[in-house]
């Protein structure tokens, strides 16, 4: 456990000192959300109706942009191999790195979402729910994304391939994230049902994704 | 099972089985298409109901094919068996084709029946996700050059993506969808009249045989391709050895 926490702390510290990555993801999030009203026209009613979906889709894209950094740098400079030789099993290493990615990317993106919600005229009662669902859903985004990152490690054109592999797996998160927010705003459907499924998706991916990641990393570290 | 997984033995068995299987496929297709053409038109849907004889078997096969890929992937990850690898790889393009066929025929059927080519209901969406998963598998196979590494990477992805197959199967029961619920495989027996059910089952059998013919043939080709590749590598290695050895003599 001590090694696990120190690995999380190391990754957080690295991403903090590197700066760049999280700034880019947040900037991308802002640009995508800002560009949509320009394409769709500034009708506030329309924007308010599609706001939860736009915020979720843009969040997934922004997270996708940063997800290949989970393993990439450590793979390039050989740190990953050193870690794999250490006392921590590979599953725990990947879990620690995904956790660090969630804290350093998932949480900042989630906290930016309500600010961007203002741009899209998001319904007032939806703000708290939006943050809550994103807080619950983003761990799944990091953990599932890590599978793609591990599979495409060291490949040319890995980034494009990564999005092709990971976005289909993100679809359930998107569906239940958006439907639980819209349930609060307007929907006849129940908030609890979608929200609980979202929680289940997150928990299942936290448990299962490190296994798949570790298997994929083993291939790359031979 | 392990005994039959030897590539050479597999080639022999496939050679013996393929002519019979091909004949069966042709017979079943002739019978199925004949039965389809004489099947009575539906009192509501008219002749468009006949799209079903292509649509339903394609959709079944799309799921069966992914299941075969996932099962082969388990085999190739656990036992590192090259034949499981070959089976998983060659099933992907066939699966894409059947999924595409299911989507296209479904949307052609949807236009006269539902008034639209596409709706975002649970069944259609989950089949579209299946299509994307297939494309991802194909892309991963092409992106990694070393075949054994590509095989195991694709196997991991295939197993992760397998979550989607039960979702497709049960989507019509879990959510209320425009797509009709299961009508053939049910506890209470099929909800389709025999005049339509029998041609459907014959067509399904024909499609399944076609799949196995294509799959076995593709597996044979892949095995031969790998042998050619290995022989070429050997030739290059020998040539390099001769060149390196020549000055010393």
mmCIF file of N, CA and C in Angstrom, chain A residues 147 151-153 155-156 161 164-165 168-169 171 175-176 212 215-216 219-220 222, chain B residues 125 129 132-133 135-137 139-140 143-145 149 152-153 156-157 160-161 175:
data_model
loop_
_atom_site.group_PDB
_atom_site.id
_atom_site.type_symbol
_atom_site.label_atom_id
_atom_site.label_comp_id
_atom_site.label_asym_id
_atom_site.label_seq_id
_atom_site.Cartn_x
_atom_site.Cartn_y
_atom_site.Cartn_z
ATOM 1 N N UNK A 147 -6.759 1.081 -20.846
ATOM 2 C CA UNK A 147 -6.644 -0.172 -21.622
ATOM 3 C C UNK A 147 -6.168 0.157 -23.025
ATOM 4 N N UNK A 151 -2.626 -0.807 -24.872
ATOM 5 C CA UNK A 151 -2.594 -1.606 -26.100
ATOM 6 C C UNK A 151 -1.831 -0.898 -27.212
ATOM 7 N N UNK A 152 -1.919 0.433 -27.255
ATOM 8 C CA UNK A 152 -1.306 1.157 -28.374
ATOM 9 C C UNK A 152 0.072 1.698 -28.018
ATOM 10 N N UNK A 153 0.592 1.263 -26.880
ATOM 11 C CA UNK A 153 1.882 1.775 -26.425
ATOM 12 C C UNK A 153 2.972 1.484 -27.455
ATOM 13 N N UNK A 155 3.255 2.345 -30.513
ATOM 14 C CA UNK A 155 2.885 2.191 -31.919
ATOM 15 C C UNK A 155 2.955 3.535 -32.613
ATOM 16 N N UNK A 156 3.312 3.485 -33.925
ATOM 17 C CA UNK A 156 3.182 4.707 -34.690
ATOM 18 C C UNK A 156 1.691 4.972 -34.903
ATOM 19 N N UNK A 161 -5.451 5.436 -33.416
ATOM 20 C CA UNK A 161 -5.928 4.090 -33.120
ATOM 21 C C UNK A 161 -6.589 4.061 -31.741
ATOM 22 N N UNK A 164 -10.102 5.113 -31.803
ATOM 23 C CA UNK A 164 -10.967 4.104 -32.424
ATOM 24 C C UNK A 164 -11.248 2.949 -31.455
ATOM 25 N N UNK A 165 -10.243 2.621 -30.628
ATOM 26 C CA UNK A 165 -10.420 1.497 -29.705
ATOM 27 C C UNK A 165 -11.257 1.892 -28.499
ATOM 28 N N UNK A 168 -15.712 3.507 -28.575
ATOM 29 C CA UNK A 168 -16.865 2.614 -28.450
ATOM 30 C C UNK A 168 -17.095 2.153 -27.012
ATOM 31 N N UNK A 169 -15.993 1.963 -26.265
ATOM 32 C CA UNK A 169 -16.149 1.498 -24.888
ATOM 33 C C UNK A 169 -16.655 2.618 -23.983
ATOM 34 N N UNK A 171 -19.089 4.619 -24.832
ATOM 35 C CA UNK A 171 -20.490 4.926 -25.138
ATOM 36 C C UNK A 171 -21.433 4.686 -23.954
ATOM 37 N N UNK A 175 -23.931 7.486 -22.367
ATOM 38 C CA UNK A 175 -25.392 7.330 -22.367
ATOM 39 C C UNK A 175 -25.949 7.523 -20.959
ATOM 40 N N UNK A 176 -25.340 6.824 -19.978
ATOM 41 C CA UNK A 176 -25.932 6.901 -18.642
ATOM 42 C C UNK A 176 -25.579 8.201 -17.936
ATOM 43 N N UNK A 212 -6.763 -6.007 -17.558
ATOM 44 C CA UNK A 212 -6.531 -5.943 -19.002
ATOM 45 C C UNK A 212 -5.293 -5.106 -19.308
ATOM 46 N N UNK A 215 -2.135 -7.044 -18.589
ATOM 47 C CA UNK A 215 -1.884 -8.045 -19.634
ATOM 48 C C UNK A 215 -1.301 -7.377 -20.876
ATOM 49 N N UNK A 216 -1.844 -6.209 -21.241
ATOM 50 C CA UNK A 216 -1.356 -5.511 -22.433
ATOM 51 C C UNK A 216 0.058 -4.985 -22.217
ATOM 52 N N UNK A 219 2.823 -7.541 -22.677
ATOM 53 C CA UNK A 219 3.202 -7.760 -24.068
ATOM 54 C C UNK A 219 4.259 -6.762 -24.514
ATOM 55 N N UNK A 220 4.069 -5.505 -24.071
ATOM 56 C CA UNK A 220 4.948 -4.444 -24.550
ATOM 57 C C UNK A 220 6.290 -4.413 -23.841
ATOM 58 N N UNK A 222 8.073 -7.100 -22.952
ATOM 59 C CA UNK A 222 8.936 -8.262 -23.164
ATOM 60 C C UNK A 222 10.261 -7.884 -23.792
ATOM 61 N N UNK B 125 -28.190 0.819 -31.367
ATOM 62 C CA UNK B 125 -26.958 1.442 -30.877
ATOM 63 C C UNK B 125 -25.932 0.396 -30.485
ATOM 64 N N UNK B 129 -22.204 -0.254 -31.898
ATOM 65 C CA UNK B 129 -21.003 -0.352 -31.075
ATOM 66 C C UNK B 129 -20.222 -1.617 -31.441
ATOM 67 N N UNK B 132 -18.228 -0.926 -34.437
ATOM 68 C CA UNK B 132 -17.032 -0.149 -34.110
ATOM 69 C C UNK B 132 -15.970 -1.023 -33.448
ATOM 70 N N UNK B 133 -16.406 -1.953 -32.593
ATOM 71 C CA UNK B 133 -15.442 -2.839 -31.941
ATOM 72 C C UNK B 133 -14.703 -3.687 -32.974
ATOM 73 N N UNK B 135 -14.212 -2.849 -36.081
ATOM 74 C CA UNK B 135 -13.276 -1.979 -36.794
ATOM 75 C C UNK B 135 -12.021 -1.750 -35.958
ATOM 76 N N UNK B 136 -12.208 -1.572 -34.639
ATOM 77 C CA UNK B 136 -11.063 -1.384 -33.756
ATOM 78 C C UNK B 136 -10.135 -2.591 -33.793
ATOM 79 N N UNK B 137 -10.750 -3.795 -33.779
ATOM 80 C CA UNK B 137 -9.936 -5.011 -33.843
ATOM 81 C C UNK B 137 -9.140 -5.063 -35.143
ATOM 82 N N UNK B 139 -8.212 -2.589 -37.009
ATOM 83 C CA UNK B 139 -7.179 -1.557 -37.005
ATOM 84 C C UNK B 139 -5.997 -1.989 -36.148
ATOM 85 N N UNK B 140 -6.306 -2.628 -35.010
ATOM 86 C CA UNK B 140 -5.222 -3.062 -34.122
ATOM 87 C C UNK B 140 -4.379 -4.143 -34.788
ATOM 88 N N UNK B 143 -2.128 -2.416 -37.184
ATOM 89 C CA UNK B 143 -1.168 -1.438 -36.678
ATOM 90 C C UNK B 143 0.086 -2.103 -36.119
ATOM 91 N N UNK B 144 -0.062 -3.341 -35.612
ATOM 92 C CA UNK B 144 1.085 -3.995 -34.987
ATOM 93 C C UNK B 144 1.690 -4.975 -35.974
ATOM 94 N N UNK B 145 3.002 -4.851 -36.198
ATOM 95 C CA UNK B 145 3.599 -5.660 -37.258
ATOM 96 C C UNK B 145 3.868 -7.104 -36.830
ATOM 97 N N UNK B 149 2.462 -10.570 -31.266
ATOM 98 C CA UNK B 149 2.092 -9.468 -30.379
ATOM 99 C C UNK B 149 0.743 -8.888 -30.776
ATOM 100 N N UNK B 152 -2.000 -11.116 -29.491
ATOM 101 C CA UNK B 152 -2.367 -11.046 -28.079
ATOM 102 C C UNK B 152 -2.977 -9.694 -27.708
ATOM 103 N N UNK B 153 -2.516 -8.606 -28.358
ATOM 104 C CA UNK B 153 -3.157 -7.313 -28.113
ATOM 105 C C UNK B 153 -4.623 -7.362 -28.540
ATOM 106 N N UNK B 156 -6.789 -9.249 -26.095
ATOM 107 C CA UNK B 156 -7.206 -8.500 -24.900
ATOM 108 C C UNK B 156 -8.381 -7.595 -25.241
ATOM 109 N N UNK B 157 -8.260 -6.884 -26.381
ATOM 110 C CA UNK B 157 -9.344 -5.978 -26.785
ATOM 111 C C UNK B 157 -10.635 -6.750 -27.036
ATOM 112 N N UNK B 160 -12.240 -7.674 -23.738
ATOM 113 C CA UNK B 160 -12.853 -6.495 -23.106
ATOM 114 C C UNK B 160 -14.161 -6.151 -23.812
ATOM 115 N N UNK B 161 -14.147 -6.203 -25.168
ATOM 116 C CA UNK B 161 -15.328 -5.812 -25.932
ATOM 117 C C UNK B 161 -16.461 -6.806 -25.839
ATOM 118 N N UNK B 175 -34.581 -2.497 -22.117
ATOM 119 C CA UNK B 175 -35.122 -1.181 -22.418
ATOM 120 C C UNK B 175 -36.312 -1.358 -23.344
#
